[in-house]
Tab-separated table of C-alpha atoms in Angstrom:
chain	number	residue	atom	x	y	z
A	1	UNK	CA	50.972	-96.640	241.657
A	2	UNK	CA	47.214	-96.204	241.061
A	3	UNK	CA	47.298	-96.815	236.757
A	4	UNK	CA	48.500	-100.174	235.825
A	5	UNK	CA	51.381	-99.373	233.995
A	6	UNK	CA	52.281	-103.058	233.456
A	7	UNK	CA	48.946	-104.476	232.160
A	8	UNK	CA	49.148	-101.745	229.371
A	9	UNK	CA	52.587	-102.447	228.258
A	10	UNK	CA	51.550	-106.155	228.501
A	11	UNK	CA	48.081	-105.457	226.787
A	12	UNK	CA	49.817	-103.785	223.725
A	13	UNK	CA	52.464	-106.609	223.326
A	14	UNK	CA	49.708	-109.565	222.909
A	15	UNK	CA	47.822	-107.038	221.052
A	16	UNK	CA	51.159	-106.869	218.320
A	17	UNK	CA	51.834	-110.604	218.418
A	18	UNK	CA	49.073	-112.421	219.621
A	19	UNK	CA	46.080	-112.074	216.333
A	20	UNK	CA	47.175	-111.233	213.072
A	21	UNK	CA	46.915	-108.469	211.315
A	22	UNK	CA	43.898	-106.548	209.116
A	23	UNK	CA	43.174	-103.236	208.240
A	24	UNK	CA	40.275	-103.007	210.871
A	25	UNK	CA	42.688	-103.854	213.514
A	26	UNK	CA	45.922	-100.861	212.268
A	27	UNK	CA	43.530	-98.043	211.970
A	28	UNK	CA	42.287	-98.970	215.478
A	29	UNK	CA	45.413	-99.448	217.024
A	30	UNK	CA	47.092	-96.201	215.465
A	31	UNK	CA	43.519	-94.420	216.380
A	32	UNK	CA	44.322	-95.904	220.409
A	33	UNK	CA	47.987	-94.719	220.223
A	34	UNK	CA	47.384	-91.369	219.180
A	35	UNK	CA	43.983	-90.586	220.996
A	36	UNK	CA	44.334	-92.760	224.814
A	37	UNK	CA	47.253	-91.142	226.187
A	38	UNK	CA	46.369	-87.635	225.083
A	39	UNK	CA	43.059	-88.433	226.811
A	40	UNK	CA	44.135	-89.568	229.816
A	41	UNK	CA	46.848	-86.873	230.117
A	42	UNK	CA	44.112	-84.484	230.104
A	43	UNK	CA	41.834	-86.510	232.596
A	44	UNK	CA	45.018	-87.223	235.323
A	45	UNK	CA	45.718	-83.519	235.164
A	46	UNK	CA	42.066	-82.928	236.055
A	47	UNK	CA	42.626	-85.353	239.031
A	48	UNK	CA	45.993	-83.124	239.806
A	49	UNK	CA	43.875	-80.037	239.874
A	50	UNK	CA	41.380	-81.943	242.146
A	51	UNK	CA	43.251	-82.092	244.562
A	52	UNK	CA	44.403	-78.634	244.490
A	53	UNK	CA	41.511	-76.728	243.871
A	54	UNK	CA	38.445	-79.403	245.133
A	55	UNK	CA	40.965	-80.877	247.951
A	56	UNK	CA	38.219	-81.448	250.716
A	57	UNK	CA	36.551	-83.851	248.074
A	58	UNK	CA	38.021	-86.668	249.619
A	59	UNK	CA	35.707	-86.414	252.223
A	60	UNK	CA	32.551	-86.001	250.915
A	61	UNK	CA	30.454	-88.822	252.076
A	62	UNK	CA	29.014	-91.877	249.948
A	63	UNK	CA	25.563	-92.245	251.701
A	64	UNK	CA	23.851	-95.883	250.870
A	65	UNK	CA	25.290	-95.913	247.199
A	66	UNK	CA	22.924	-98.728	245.459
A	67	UNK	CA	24.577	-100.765	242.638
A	68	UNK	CA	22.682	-102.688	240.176
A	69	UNK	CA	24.569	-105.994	239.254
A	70	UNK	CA	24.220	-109.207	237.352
A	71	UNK	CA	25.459	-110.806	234.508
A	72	UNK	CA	25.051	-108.679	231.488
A	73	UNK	CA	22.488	-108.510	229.196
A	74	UNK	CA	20.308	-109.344	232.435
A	75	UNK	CA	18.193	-106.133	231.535
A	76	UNK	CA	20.850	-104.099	234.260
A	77	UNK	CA	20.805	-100.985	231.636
A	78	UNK	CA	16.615	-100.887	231.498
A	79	UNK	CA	16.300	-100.850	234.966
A	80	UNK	CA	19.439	-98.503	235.933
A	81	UNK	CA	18.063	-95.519	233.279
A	82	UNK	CA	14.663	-96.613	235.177
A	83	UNK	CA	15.801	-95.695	238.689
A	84	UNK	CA	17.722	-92.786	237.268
A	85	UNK	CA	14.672	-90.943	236.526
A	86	UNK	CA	13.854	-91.056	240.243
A	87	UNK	CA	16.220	-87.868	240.482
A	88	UNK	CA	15.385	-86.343	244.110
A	89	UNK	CA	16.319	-89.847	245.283
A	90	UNK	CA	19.412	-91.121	242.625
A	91	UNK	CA	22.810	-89.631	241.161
A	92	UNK	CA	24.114	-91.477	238.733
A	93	UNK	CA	27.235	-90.928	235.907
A	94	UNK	CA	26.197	-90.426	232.329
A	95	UNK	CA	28.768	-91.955	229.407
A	96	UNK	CA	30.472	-88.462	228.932
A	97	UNK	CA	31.536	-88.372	232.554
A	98	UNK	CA	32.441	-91.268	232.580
A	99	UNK	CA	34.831	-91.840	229.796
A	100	UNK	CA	35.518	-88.213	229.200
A	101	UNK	CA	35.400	-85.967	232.584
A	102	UNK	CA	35.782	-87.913	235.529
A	103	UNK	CA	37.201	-85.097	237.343
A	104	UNK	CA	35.647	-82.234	239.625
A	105	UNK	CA	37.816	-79.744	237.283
A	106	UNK	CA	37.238	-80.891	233.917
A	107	UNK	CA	33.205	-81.099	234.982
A	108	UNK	CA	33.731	-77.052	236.431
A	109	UNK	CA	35.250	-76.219	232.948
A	110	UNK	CA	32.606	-77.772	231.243
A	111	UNK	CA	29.646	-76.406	233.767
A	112	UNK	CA	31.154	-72.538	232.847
A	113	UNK	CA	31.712	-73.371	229.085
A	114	UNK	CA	28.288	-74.347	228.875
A	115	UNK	CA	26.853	-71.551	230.529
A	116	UNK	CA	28.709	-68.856	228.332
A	117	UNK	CA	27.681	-70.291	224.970
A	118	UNK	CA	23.812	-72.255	225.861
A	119	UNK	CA	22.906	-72.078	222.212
A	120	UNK	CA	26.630	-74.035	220.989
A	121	UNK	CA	25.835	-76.544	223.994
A	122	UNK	CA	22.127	-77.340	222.624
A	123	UNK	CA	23.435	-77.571	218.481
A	124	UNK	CA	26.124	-79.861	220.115
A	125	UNK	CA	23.568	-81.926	221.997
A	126	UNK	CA	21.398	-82.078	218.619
A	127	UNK	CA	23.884	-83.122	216.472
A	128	UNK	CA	25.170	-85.622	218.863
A	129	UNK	CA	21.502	-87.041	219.208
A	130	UNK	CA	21.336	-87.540	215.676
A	131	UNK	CA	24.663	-89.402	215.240
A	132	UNK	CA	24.069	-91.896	218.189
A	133	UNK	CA	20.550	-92.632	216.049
A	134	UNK	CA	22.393	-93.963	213.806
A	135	UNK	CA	24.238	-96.226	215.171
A	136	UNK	CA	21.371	-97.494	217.539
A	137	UNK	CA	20.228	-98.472	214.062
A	138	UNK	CA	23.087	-100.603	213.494
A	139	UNK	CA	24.007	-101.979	217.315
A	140	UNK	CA	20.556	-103.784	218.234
A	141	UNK	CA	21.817	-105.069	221.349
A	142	UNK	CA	22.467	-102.693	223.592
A	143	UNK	CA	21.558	-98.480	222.908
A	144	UNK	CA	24.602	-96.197	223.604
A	145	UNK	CA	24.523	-92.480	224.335
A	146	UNK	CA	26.903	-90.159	225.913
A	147	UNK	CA	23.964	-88.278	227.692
A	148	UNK	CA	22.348	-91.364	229.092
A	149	UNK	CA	23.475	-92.952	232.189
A	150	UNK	CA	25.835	-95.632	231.421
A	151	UNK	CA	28.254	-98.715	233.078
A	152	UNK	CA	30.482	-97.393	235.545
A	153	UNK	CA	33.361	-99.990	235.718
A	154	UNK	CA	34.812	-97.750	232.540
A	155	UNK	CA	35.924	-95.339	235.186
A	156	UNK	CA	38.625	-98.365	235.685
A	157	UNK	CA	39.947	-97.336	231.728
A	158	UNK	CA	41.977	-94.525	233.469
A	159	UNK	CA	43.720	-97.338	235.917
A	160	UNK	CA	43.870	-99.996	232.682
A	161	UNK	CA	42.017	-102.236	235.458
A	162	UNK	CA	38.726	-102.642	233.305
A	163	UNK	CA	37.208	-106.120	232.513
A	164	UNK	CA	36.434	-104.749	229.264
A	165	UNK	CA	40.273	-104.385	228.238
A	166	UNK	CA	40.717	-108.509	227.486
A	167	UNK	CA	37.211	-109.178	226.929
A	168	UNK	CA	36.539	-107.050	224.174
A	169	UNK	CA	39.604	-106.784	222.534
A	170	UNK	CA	39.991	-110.674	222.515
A	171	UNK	CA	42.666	-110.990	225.220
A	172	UNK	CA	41.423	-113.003	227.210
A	173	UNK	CA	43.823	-114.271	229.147
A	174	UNK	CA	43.742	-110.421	230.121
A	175	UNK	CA	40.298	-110.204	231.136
A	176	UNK	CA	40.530	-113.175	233.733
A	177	UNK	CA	41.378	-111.317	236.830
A	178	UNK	CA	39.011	-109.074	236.364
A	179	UNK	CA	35.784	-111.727	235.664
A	180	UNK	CA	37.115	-113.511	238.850
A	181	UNK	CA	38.312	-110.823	241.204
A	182	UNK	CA	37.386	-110.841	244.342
A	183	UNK	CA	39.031	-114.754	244.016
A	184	UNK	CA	41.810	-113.840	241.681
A	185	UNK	CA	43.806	-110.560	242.482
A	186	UNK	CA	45.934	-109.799	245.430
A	187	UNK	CA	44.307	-107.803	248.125
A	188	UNK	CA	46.452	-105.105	246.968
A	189	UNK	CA	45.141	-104.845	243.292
A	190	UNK	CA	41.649	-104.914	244.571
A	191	UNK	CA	42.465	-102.317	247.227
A	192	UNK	CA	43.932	-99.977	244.283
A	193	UNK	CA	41.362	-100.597	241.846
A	194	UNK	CA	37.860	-100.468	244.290
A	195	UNK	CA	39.923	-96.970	246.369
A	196	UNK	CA	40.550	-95.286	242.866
A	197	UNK	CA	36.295	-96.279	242.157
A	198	UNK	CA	35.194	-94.759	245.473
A	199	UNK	CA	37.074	-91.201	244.719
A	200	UNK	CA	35.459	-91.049	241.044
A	201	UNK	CA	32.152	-91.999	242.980
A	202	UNK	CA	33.056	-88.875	245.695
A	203	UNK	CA	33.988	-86.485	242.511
A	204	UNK	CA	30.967	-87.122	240.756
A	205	UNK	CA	29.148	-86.476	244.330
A	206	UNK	CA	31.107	-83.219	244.788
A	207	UNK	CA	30.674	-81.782	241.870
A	208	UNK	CA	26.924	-82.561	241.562
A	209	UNK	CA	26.713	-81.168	244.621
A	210	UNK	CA	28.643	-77.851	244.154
A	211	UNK	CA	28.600	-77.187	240.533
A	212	UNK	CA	24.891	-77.994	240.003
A	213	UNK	CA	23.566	-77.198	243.646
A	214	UNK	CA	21.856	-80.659	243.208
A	215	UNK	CA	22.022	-83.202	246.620
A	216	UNK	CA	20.583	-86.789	245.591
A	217	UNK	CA	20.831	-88.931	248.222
A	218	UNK	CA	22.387	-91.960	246.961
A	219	UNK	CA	24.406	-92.601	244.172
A	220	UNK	CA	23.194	-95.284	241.925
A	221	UNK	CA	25.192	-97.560	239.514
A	222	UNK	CA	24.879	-100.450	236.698
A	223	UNK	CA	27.735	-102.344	237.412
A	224	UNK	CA	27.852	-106.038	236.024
A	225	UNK	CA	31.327	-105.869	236.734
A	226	UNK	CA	30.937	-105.786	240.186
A	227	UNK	CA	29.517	-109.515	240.796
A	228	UNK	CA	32.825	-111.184	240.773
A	229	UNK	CA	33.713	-107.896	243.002
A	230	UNK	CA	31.300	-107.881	246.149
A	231	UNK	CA	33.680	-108.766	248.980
A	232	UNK	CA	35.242	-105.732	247.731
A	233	UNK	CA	32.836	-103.572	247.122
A	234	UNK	CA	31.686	-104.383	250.264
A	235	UNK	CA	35.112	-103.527	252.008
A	236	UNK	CA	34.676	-100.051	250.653
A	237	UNK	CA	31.253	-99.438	250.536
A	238	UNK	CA	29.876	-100.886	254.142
A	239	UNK	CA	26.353	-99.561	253.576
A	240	UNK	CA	26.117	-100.261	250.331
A	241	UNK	CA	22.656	-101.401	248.472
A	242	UNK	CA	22.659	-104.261	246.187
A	243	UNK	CA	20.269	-104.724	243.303
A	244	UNK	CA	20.388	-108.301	241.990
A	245	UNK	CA	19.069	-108.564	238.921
A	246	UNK	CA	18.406	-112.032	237.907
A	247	UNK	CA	17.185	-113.590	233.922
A	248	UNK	CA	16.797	-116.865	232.486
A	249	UNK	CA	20.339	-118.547	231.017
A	250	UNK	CA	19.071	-119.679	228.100
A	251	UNK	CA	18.395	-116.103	227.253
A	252	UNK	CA	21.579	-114.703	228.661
A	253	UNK	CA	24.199	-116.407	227.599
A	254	UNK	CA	22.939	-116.590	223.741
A	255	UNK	CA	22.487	-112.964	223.979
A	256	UNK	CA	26.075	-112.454	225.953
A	257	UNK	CA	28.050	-114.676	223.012
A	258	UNK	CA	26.124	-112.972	220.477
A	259	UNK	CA	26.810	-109.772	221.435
A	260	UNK	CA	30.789	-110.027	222.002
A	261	UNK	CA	30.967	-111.812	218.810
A	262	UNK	CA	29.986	-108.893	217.445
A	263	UNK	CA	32.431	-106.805	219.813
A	264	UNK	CA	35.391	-108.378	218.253
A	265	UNK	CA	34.349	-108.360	214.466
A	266	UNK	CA	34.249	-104.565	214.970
A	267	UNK	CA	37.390	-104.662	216.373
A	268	UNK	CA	38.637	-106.910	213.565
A	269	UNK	CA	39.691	-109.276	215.507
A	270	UNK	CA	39.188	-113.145	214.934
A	271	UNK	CA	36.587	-114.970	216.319
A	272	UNK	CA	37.366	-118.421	217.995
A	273	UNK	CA	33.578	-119.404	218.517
A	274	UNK	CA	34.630	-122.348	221.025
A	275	UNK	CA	37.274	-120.200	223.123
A	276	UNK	CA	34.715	-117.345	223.419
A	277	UNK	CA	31.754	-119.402	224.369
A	278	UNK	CA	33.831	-121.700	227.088
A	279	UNK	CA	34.905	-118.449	228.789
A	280	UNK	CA	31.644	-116.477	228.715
A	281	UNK	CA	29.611	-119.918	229.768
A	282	UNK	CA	32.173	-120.491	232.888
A	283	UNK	CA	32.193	-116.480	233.341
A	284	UNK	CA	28.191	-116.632	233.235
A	285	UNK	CA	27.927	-119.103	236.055
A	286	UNK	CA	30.596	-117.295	238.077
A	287	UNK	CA	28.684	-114.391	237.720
A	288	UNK	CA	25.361	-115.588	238.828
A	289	UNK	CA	26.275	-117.940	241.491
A	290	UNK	CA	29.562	-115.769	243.250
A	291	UNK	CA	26.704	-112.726	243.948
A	292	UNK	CA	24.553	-115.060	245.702
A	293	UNK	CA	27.007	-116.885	248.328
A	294	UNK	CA	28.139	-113.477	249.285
A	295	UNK	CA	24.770	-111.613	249.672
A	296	UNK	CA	23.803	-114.537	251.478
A	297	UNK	CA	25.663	-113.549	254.234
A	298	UNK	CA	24.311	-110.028	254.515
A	299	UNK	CA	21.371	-108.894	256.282
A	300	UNK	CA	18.586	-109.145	254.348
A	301	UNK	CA	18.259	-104.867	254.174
A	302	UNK	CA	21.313	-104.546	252.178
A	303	UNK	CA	19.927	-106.635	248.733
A	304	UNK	CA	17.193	-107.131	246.801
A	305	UNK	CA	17.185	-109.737	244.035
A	306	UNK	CA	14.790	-108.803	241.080
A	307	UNK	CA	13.874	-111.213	238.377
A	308	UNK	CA	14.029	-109.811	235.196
A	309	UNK	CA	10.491	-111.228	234.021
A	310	UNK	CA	9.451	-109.099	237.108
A	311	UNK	CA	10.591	-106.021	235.984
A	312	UNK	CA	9.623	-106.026	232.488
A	313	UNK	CA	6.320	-107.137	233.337
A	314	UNK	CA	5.458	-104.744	235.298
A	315	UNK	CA	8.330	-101.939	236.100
A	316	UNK	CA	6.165	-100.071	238.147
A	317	UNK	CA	5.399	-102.522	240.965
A	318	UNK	CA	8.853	-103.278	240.495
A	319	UNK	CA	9.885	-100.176	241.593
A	320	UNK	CA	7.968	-99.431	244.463
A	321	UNK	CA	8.979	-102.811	245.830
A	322	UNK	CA	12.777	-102.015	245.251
A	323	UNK	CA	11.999	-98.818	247.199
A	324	UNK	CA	9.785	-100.243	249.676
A	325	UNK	CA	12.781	-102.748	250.245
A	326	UNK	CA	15.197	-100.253	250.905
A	327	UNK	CA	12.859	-98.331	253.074
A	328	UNK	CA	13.769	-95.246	250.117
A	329	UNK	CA	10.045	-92.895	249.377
A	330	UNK	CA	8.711	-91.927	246.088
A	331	UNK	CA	7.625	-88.783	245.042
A	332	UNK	CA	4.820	-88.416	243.081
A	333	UNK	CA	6.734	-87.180	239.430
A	334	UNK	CA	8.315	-90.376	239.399
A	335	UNK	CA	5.319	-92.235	239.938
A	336	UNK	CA	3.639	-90.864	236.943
A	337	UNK	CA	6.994	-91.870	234.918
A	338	UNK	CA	6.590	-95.474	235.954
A	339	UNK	CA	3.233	-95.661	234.967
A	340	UNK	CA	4.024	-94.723	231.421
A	341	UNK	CA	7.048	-96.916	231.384
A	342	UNK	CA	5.152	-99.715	232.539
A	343	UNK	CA	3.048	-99.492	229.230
A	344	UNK	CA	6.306	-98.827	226.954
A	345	UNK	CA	7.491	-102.513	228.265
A	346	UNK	CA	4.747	-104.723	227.533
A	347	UNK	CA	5.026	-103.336	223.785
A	348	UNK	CA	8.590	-103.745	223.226
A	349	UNK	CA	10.109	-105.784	221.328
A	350	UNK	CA	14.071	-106.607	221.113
A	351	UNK	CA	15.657	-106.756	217.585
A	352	UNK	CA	18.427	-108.907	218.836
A	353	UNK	CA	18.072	-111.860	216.865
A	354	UNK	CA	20.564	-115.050	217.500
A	355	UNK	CA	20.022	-119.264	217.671
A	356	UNK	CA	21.785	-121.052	219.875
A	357	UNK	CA	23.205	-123.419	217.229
A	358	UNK	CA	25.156	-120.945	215.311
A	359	UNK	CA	26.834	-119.662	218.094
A	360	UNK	CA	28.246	-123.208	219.463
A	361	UNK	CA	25.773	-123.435	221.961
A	362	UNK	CA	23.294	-125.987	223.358
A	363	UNK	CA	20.473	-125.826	225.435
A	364	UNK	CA	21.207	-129.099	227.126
A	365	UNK	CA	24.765	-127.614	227.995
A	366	UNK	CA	23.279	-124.396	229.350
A	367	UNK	CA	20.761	-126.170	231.404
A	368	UNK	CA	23.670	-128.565	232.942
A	369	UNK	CA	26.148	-125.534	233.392
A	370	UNK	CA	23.596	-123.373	235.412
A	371	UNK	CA	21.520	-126.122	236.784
A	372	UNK	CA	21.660	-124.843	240.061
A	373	UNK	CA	19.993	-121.246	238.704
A	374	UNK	CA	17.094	-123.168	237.064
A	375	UNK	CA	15.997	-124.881	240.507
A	376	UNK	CA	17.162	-121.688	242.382
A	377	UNK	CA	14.583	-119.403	240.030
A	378	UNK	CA	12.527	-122.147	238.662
A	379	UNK	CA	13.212	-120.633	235.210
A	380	UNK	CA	11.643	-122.340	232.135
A	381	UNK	CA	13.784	-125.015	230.817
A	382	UNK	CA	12.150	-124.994	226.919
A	383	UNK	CA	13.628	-122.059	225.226
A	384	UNK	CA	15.159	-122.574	222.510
């Protein structure tokens, strides 16, 4: 059985006995009964269809897929929209087909809707662009958009095998298979969940390929979720292309706590400062140290690690040594991009504000936790 009947049940009992009740948390949980099974009826008969209508799907080839990992708020989103732009080279999965259409069918539907009624499709897109600008206005940490490209391991909502489950709904006892996989689940489990990623991965191939006459060449991914996963990943993907992306701890973890403290307030559920930080600390080091014993036991040709200074000081040379690494060309369009991206960076500035005090943390317990990344990376050991 692909969907993981069990965790669900299991997920919705803690969820009813484990935290109290509010407000917050009943609308939320009526909104998820009512709304994630009609959802997901809709999506698995998609995947029905798929393999009625779009059979010979199964064996459309995954050529050199490159996945973009780390822990999060490593700057994986900034450079996977980056890459994305490099669109004679990279496929990747936007939000909406990700959460929404995973399926060949659902996409065809969609494709032919949008075709009959252009003008509908474009007020749609409009309206949608001005609701997600306001909520970028609220959320500081990290921008969401259906139409942008987005984090792939939700794909695993429509198998209940996600990381983000436990995490963000405060289970976390949920969420610890899934931050230490590769070490944690039964070959079976990891078989079922990684198989079920690779045929999303050959759907969204397929239909780019036959609905939208587009061929990239690889597909690309932000993934965070697959550190803990490479073995895996690995076992499925042979010729697979890793991009490491590597920043400083003391600005990672801060930035991590902060922002699922702010996960589970929306959620309304409680937040136990000193339970959340000891998991996400130990799930931080996992996270950059499990990635690097594994890659170091690849050929040199399948990974890349990037530092995240790197890249936002200068995205452009970044890129061309990412492709140069990977022996991939770049066309001149993309080029131009880069250039103009590369001046966007050096005048950002993040509005994610947080102190390491008032989120339980220290930087004397960061820097012994993840001592081994600071002589690794030589990061500097006086933020604050």
């Amino acid at each position: 059985m692909t969907f993981n009947f069990k965790g669900l049940l299991r997920f919705i009992r803690l969820w009813l006995a484990d935290q109290g009740w509010t407000a917050r948390r009943g609308v939320i949980l009526i909104a998820f009964a009512v709304c994630f099974p009609v959802i997901q009826s809709v999506i698995w008969f998609g995947f029905l269809l798929d393999r009625i209508r779009f059979k010979d799907h199964i064996r459309e080839p995954v050529p050199m897929p490159v996945f973009i990992i780390g822990n999060p708020r490593s700057g994986t989103t900034f450079l996977h929209r980056l890459l994305a732009k490099d669109e004679m080279r990279f496929t990747t999965m936007q939000m909406w087909e990700i959460l929404l259409c995973p399926s060949i069918t659902q996409r065809k539907v969609l494709h032919d809707l949008a075709a009959a009624v252009r003008r509908l499709s474009l007020w749609f897109q409009r309206r949608l662009g001005r609701v997600e600008a306001g909520w970028q206005d609220k959320n500081v940490m990290h921008h969401v958009s259906f139409m942008q490209p987005e984090e792939d391991d939700y794909l695993l909502l429509h198998i209940w095998s996600a990381l983000t489950t436990g995490l963000s709904a405060g289970l976390l006892s949920e969420a610890i298979a899934y931050t230490y996989f590769d070490t944690a689940l039964p070959g079976r489990d990891r078989h079922r969940i990684m198989a079920f990623y690779r045929r999303c991965v050959q759907r969204h191939l397929y239909a780019r390929r036959h609905l939208q006459g587009r061929r990239a060449l690889h597909y690309l991914a932000k993934n965070p979720a697959l550190s803990p996963k490479l073995k895996t990943v690995f076992a499925h993907f042979p010729d697979a292309k890793i991009i490491y992306l590597v920043r400083n701890p003391l600005e990672v973890v801060p930035s991590y706590v902060s922002m699922m403290r702010f996960s589970w307030r929306i959620l309304g559920i409680p937040v136990d400062d000193r339970r959340l930080q000891a998991y996400l600390v130990a799930m931080a080091r996992h996270w950059y140290l499990y990635p690097l014993e594994v890659l170091a036991r690849r050929p040199e040709t399948d990974y890349v690690i990037v530092r995240y200074d790197d890249l936002v000081r200068d995205p452009g040379k970044t890129m061309r040594a990412i492709h140069h690494h990977f022996g991939f060309s770049m066309g001149a369009h993309f080029a131009d991009q880069l250039s103009a991206e590369t001046g966007r960076a050096k005048s950002y500035r993040s509005r994610h504000d947080y102190h390491l005090t008032d989120l339980g943390l220290s930087r004397e317990l960061i820097l012994d936790r993840f001592h081994e990344i600071f002589e690794r990376f030589d990061f500097d050991r006086s933020l604050s």
